[in-house]
Amino acid sequence: MNPANNPNQATDKNLEAMRHFSETYAKRTGTYFCSDLSITAVVIEGLAKHKEELGSPLCPCRHYDDKQAEVAAAFWNCPCVPMRERKECHCMLFLTPDNDFAGDKQDITFEEIRSTTNQY
């Protein structure tokens, strides 16, 4: 399915950018994706969609009264302040090895993300 047919999906360009960022950041910080890669896929798609709509990858796992104000504040732009300061990722995208939900992967393919998010 092409994003033009699914308004919940970002463009291929933004999805690929956020996929690459997520893999690189996980490797750089010694964190891992969730053992359930469908969570990883949905979060990366959400980050890409926010990057497209708002100009920044605002955390997709929170409710905001004013998304533009949150982007400007930069606290919840990925990687958010709690992640940068304490390796605490509310979205379960970047998990420390001791987290019960951490998997053993720091990579996810474009196709894995799209096959999951095509369902939404």
PDB file of C-alpha atoms in Angstrom:
ATOM      1  CA  MET A   1       0.000   0.000   0.000  1.00  0.00           C
ATOM      2  CA  ASN A   2       1.227   3.435  -0.846  1.00  0.00           C
ATOM      3  CA  PRO A   3       1.006   6.208   1.782  1.00  0.00           C
ATOM      4  CA  ALA A   4      -1.275   8.190  -0.507  1.00  0.00           C
ATOM      5  CA  ASN A   5      -3.851   5.468   0.106  1.00  0.00           C
ATOM      6  CA  ASN A   6      -3.157   5.232   3.847  1.00  0.00           C
ATOM      7  CA  PRO A   7      -3.211   8.572   5.679  1.00  0.00           C
ATOM      8  CA  ASN A   8      -1.587   6.948   8.739  1.00  0.00           C
ATOM      9  CA  GLN A   9       1.642   6.341   6.843  1.00  0.00           C
ATOM     10  CA  ALA A  10       4.485   8.727   6.135  1.00  0.00           C
ATOM     11  CA  THR A  11       6.183   9.102   2.783  1.00  0.00           C
ATOM     12  CA  ASP A  12       8.839   6.567   1.900  1.00  0.00           C
ATOM     13  CA  LYS A  13      11.503   9.272   2.252  1.00  0.00           C
ATOM     14  CA  ASN A  14      10.550  10.233   5.808  1.00  0.00           C
ATOM     15  CA  LEU A  15      10.026   6.625   6.853  1.00  0.00           C
ATOM     16  CA  GLU A  16      13.455   5.655   5.568  1.00  0.00           C
ATOM     17  CA  ALA A  17      15.034   8.649   7.329  1.00  0.00           C
ATOM     18  CA  MET A  18      13.455   7.694  10.667  1.00  0.00           C
ATOM     19  CA  ARG A  19      14.266   4.011  10.183  1.00  0.00           C
ATOM     20  CA  HIS A  20      17.916   4.859   9.579  1.00  0.00           C
ATOM     21  CA  PHE A  21      17.979   7.272  12.551  1.00  0.00           C
ATOM     22  CA  SER A  22      16.443   4.627  14.846  1.00  0.00           C
ATOM     23  CA  GLU A  23      18.957   1.953  13.886  1.00  0.00           C
ATOM     24  CA  THR A  24      21.906   4.328  14.217  1.00  0.00           C
ATOM     25  CA  TYR A  25      20.729   5.711  17.557  1.00  0.00           C
ATOM     26  CA  ALA A  26      20.104   2.242  19.018  1.00  0.00           C
ATOM     27  CA  LYS A  27      23.606   1.129  18.056  1.00  0.00           C
ATOM     28  CA  ARG A  28      25.200   4.336  19.325  1.00  0.00           C
ATOM     29  CA  THR A  29      23.437   4.157  22.706  1.00  0.00           C
ATOM     30  CA  GLY A  30      23.640   0.390  23.262  1.00  0.00           C
ATOM     31  CA  THR A  31      19.861   0.089  23.284  1.00  0.00           C
ATOM     32  CA  TYR A  32      17.623  -2.418  21.526  1.00  0.00           C
ATOM     33  CA  PHE A  33      14.253  -2.442  19.832  1.00  0.00           C
ATOM     34  CA  CYS A  34      11.288  -4.026  21.562  1.00  0.00           C
ATOM     35  CA  SER A  35      11.091  -7.807  21.302  1.00  0.00           C
ATOM     36  CA  ASP A  36       7.741  -7.218  19.550  1.00  0.00           C
ATOM     37  CA  LEU A  37       8.931  -5.529  16.351  1.00  0.00           C
ATOM     38  CA  SER A  38       5.388  -4.430  15.524  1.00  0.00           C
ATOM     39  CA  ILE A  39       5.747  -1.876  18.339  1.00  0.00           C
ATOM     40  CA  THR A  40       9.018  -0.693  16.816  1.00  0.00           C
ATOM     41  CA  ALA A  41       7.400  -0.433  13.380  1.00  0.00           C
ATOM     42  CA  VAL A  42       4.428   1.614  14.598  1.00  0.00           C
ATOM     43  CA  VAL A  43       6.623   3.991  16.600  1.00  0.00           C
ATOM     44  CA  ILE A  44       9.023   4.600  13.704  1.00  0.00           C
ATOM     45  CA  GLU A  45       6.066   5.196  11.364  1.00  0.00           C
ATOM     46  CA  GLY A  46       4.631   7.660  13.901  1.00  0.00           C
ATOM     47  CA  LEU A  47       7.922   9.515  14.169  1.00  0.00           C
ATOM     48  CA  ALA A  48       8.143   9.711  10.372  1.00  0.00           C
ATOM     49  CA  LYS A  49       4.563  10.964  10.107  1.00  0.00           C
ATOM     50  CA  HIS A  50       5.252  13.695  12.687  1.00  0.00           C
ATOM     51  CA  LYS A  51       8.482  14.638  10.887  1.00  0.00           C
ATOM     52  CA  GLU A  52       6.431  15.033   7.728  1.00  0.00           C
ATOM     53  CA  GLU A  53       3.528  16.964   9.262  1.00  0.00           C
ATOM     54  CA  LEU A  54       5.338  18.985  11.936  1.00  0.00           C
ATOM     55  CA  GLY A  55       8.909  19.188  10.694  1.00  0.00           C
ATOM     56  CA  SER A  56      10.227  17.247  13.704  1.00  0.00           C
ATOM     57  CA  PRO A  57       9.947  13.670  14.928  1.00  0.00           C
ATOM     58  CA  LEU A  58       7.723  14.440  17.915  1.00  0.00           C
ATOM     59  CA  CYS A  59       7.138  11.419  20.158  1.00  0.00           C
ATOM     60  CA  PRO A  60       4.043   9.674  18.726  1.00  0.00           C
ATOM     61  CA  CYS A  61       3.155   7.951  22.002  1.00  0.00           C
ATOM     62  CA  ARG A  62       1.902  10.979  23.893  1.00  0.00           C
ATOM     63  CA  HIS A  63      -1.117  13.264  23.683  1.00  0.00           C
ATOM     64  CA  TYR A  64      -0.455  16.936  23.004  1.00  0.00           C
ATOM     65  CA  ASP A  65      -2.909  19.820  23.167  1.00  0.00           C
ATOM     66  CA  ASP A  66      -0.656  21.796  20.814  1.00  0.00           C
ATOM     67  CA  LYS A  67       1.772  19.720  18.757  1.00  0.00           C
ATOM     68  CA  GLN A  68       3.468  22.750  17.200  1.00  0.00           C
ATOM     69  CA  ALA A  69       4.209  24.203  20.655  1.00  0.00           C
ATOM     70  CA  GLU A  70       5.650  20.849  21.739  1.00  0.00           C
ATOM     71  CA  VAL A  71       7.870  20.711  18.647  1.00  0.00           C
ATOM     72  CA  ALA A  72       9.126  24.218  19.428  1.00  0.00           C
ATOM     73  CA  ALA A  73       9.836  23.254  23.054  1.00  0.00           C
ATOM     74  CA  ALA A  74      11.843  20.257  21.739  1.00  0.00           C
ATOM     75  CA  PHE A  75      11.469  18.242  24.972  1.00  0.00           C
ATOM     76  CA  TRP A  76       9.546  15.396  23.290  1.00  0.00           C
ATOM     77  CA  ASN A  77      11.312  15.493  19.913  1.00  0.00           C
ATOM     78  CA  CYS A  78      13.009  12.127  19.406  1.00  0.00           C
ATOM     79  CA  PRO A  79      15.315  11.361  21.036  1.00  0.00           C
ATOM     80  CA  CYS A  80      13.443  13.041  23.870  1.00  0.00           C
ATOM     81  CA  VAL A  81      15.084  14.505  26.959  1.00  0.00           C
ATOM     82  CA  PRO A  82      14.296  11.472  29.188  1.00  0.00           C
ATOM     83  CA  MET A  83      15.947   9.217  26.603  1.00  0.00           C
ATOM     84  CA  ARG A  84      18.995  11.415  26.185  1.00  0.00           C
ATOM     85  CA  GLU A  85      19.444  11.936  29.923  1.00  0.00           C
ATOM     86  CA  ARG A  86      18.378   8.595  31.443  1.00  0.00           C
ATOM     87  CA  LYS A  87      17.832   6.144  28.554  1.00  0.00           C
ATOM     88  CA  GLU A  88      14.101   6.093  29.343  1.00  0.00           C
ATOM     89  CA  CYS A  89      11.991   5.664  26.208  1.00  0.00           C
ATOM     90  CA  HIS A  90       8.247   5.946  26.821  1.00  0.00           C
ATOM     91  CA  CYS A  91       7.563   4.485  23.348  1.00  0.00           C
ATOM     92  CA  MET A  92       9.640   1.349  23.978  1.00  0.00           C
ATOM     93  CA  LEU A  93      11.640   2.084  20.828  1.00  0.00           C
ATOM     94  CA  PHE A  94      15.033   2.277  22.553  1.00  0.00           C
ATOM     95  CA  LEU A  95      15.310  -0.187  25.427  1.00  0.00           C
ATOM     96  CA  THR A  96      18.282  -0.980  27.627  1.00  0.00           C
ATOM     97  CA  PRO A  97      19.330  -4.654  27.630  1.00  0.00           C
ATOM     98  CA  ASP A  98      18.018  -5.150  31.184  1.00  0.00           C
ATOM     99  CA  ASN A  99      14.469  -4.113  30.185  1.00  0.00           C
ATOM    100  CA  ASP A 100      12.061  -7.080  30.177  1.00  0.00           C
ATOM    101  CA  PHE A 101      10.704  -5.995  26.784  1.00  0.00           C
ATOM    102  CA  ALA A 102      14.065  -5.489  25.071  1.00  0.00           C
ATOM    103  CA  GLY A 103      14.739  -7.712  22.108  1.00  0.00           C
ATOM    104  CA  ASP A 104      18.105  -8.444  20.546  1.00  0.00           C
ATOM    105  CA  LYS A 105      17.691  -6.357  17.386  1.00  0.00           C
ATOM    106  CA  GLN A 106      18.984  -2.938  16.460  1.00  0.00           C
ATOM    107  CA  ASP A 107      17.836  -3.237  12.859  1.00  0.00           C
ATOM    108  CA  ILE A 108      14.458  -3.262  11.161  1.00  0.00           C
ATOM    109  CA  THR A 109      13.779  -3.251   7.439  1.00  0.00           C
ATOM    110  CA  PHE A 110      11.641  -0.774   5.572  1.00  0.00           C
ATOM    111  CA  GLU A 111       9.461  -3.729   4.493  1.00  0.00           C
ATOM    112  CA  GLU A 112       8.964  -4.894   8.096  1.00  0.00           C
ATOM    113  CA  ILE A 113       7.700  -1.446   9.031  1.00  0.00           C
ATOM    114  CA  ARG A 114       5.373  -1.108   6.032  1.00  0.00           C
ATOM    115  CA  SER A 115       3.956  -4.630   6.354  1.00  0.00           C
ATOM    116  CA  THR A 116       2.992  -3.829   9.961  1.00  0.00           C
ATOM    117  CA  THR A 117       1.659  -0.315   9.377  1.00  0.00           C
ATOM    118  CA  ASN A 118      -0.312  -1.283   6.261  1.00  0.00           C
ATOM    119  CA  GLN A 119      -2.772  -2.841   8.695  1.00  0.00           C
ATOM    120  CA  TYR A 120      -3.664   0.476  10.370  1.00  0.00           C
TER     121      TYR A 120
END
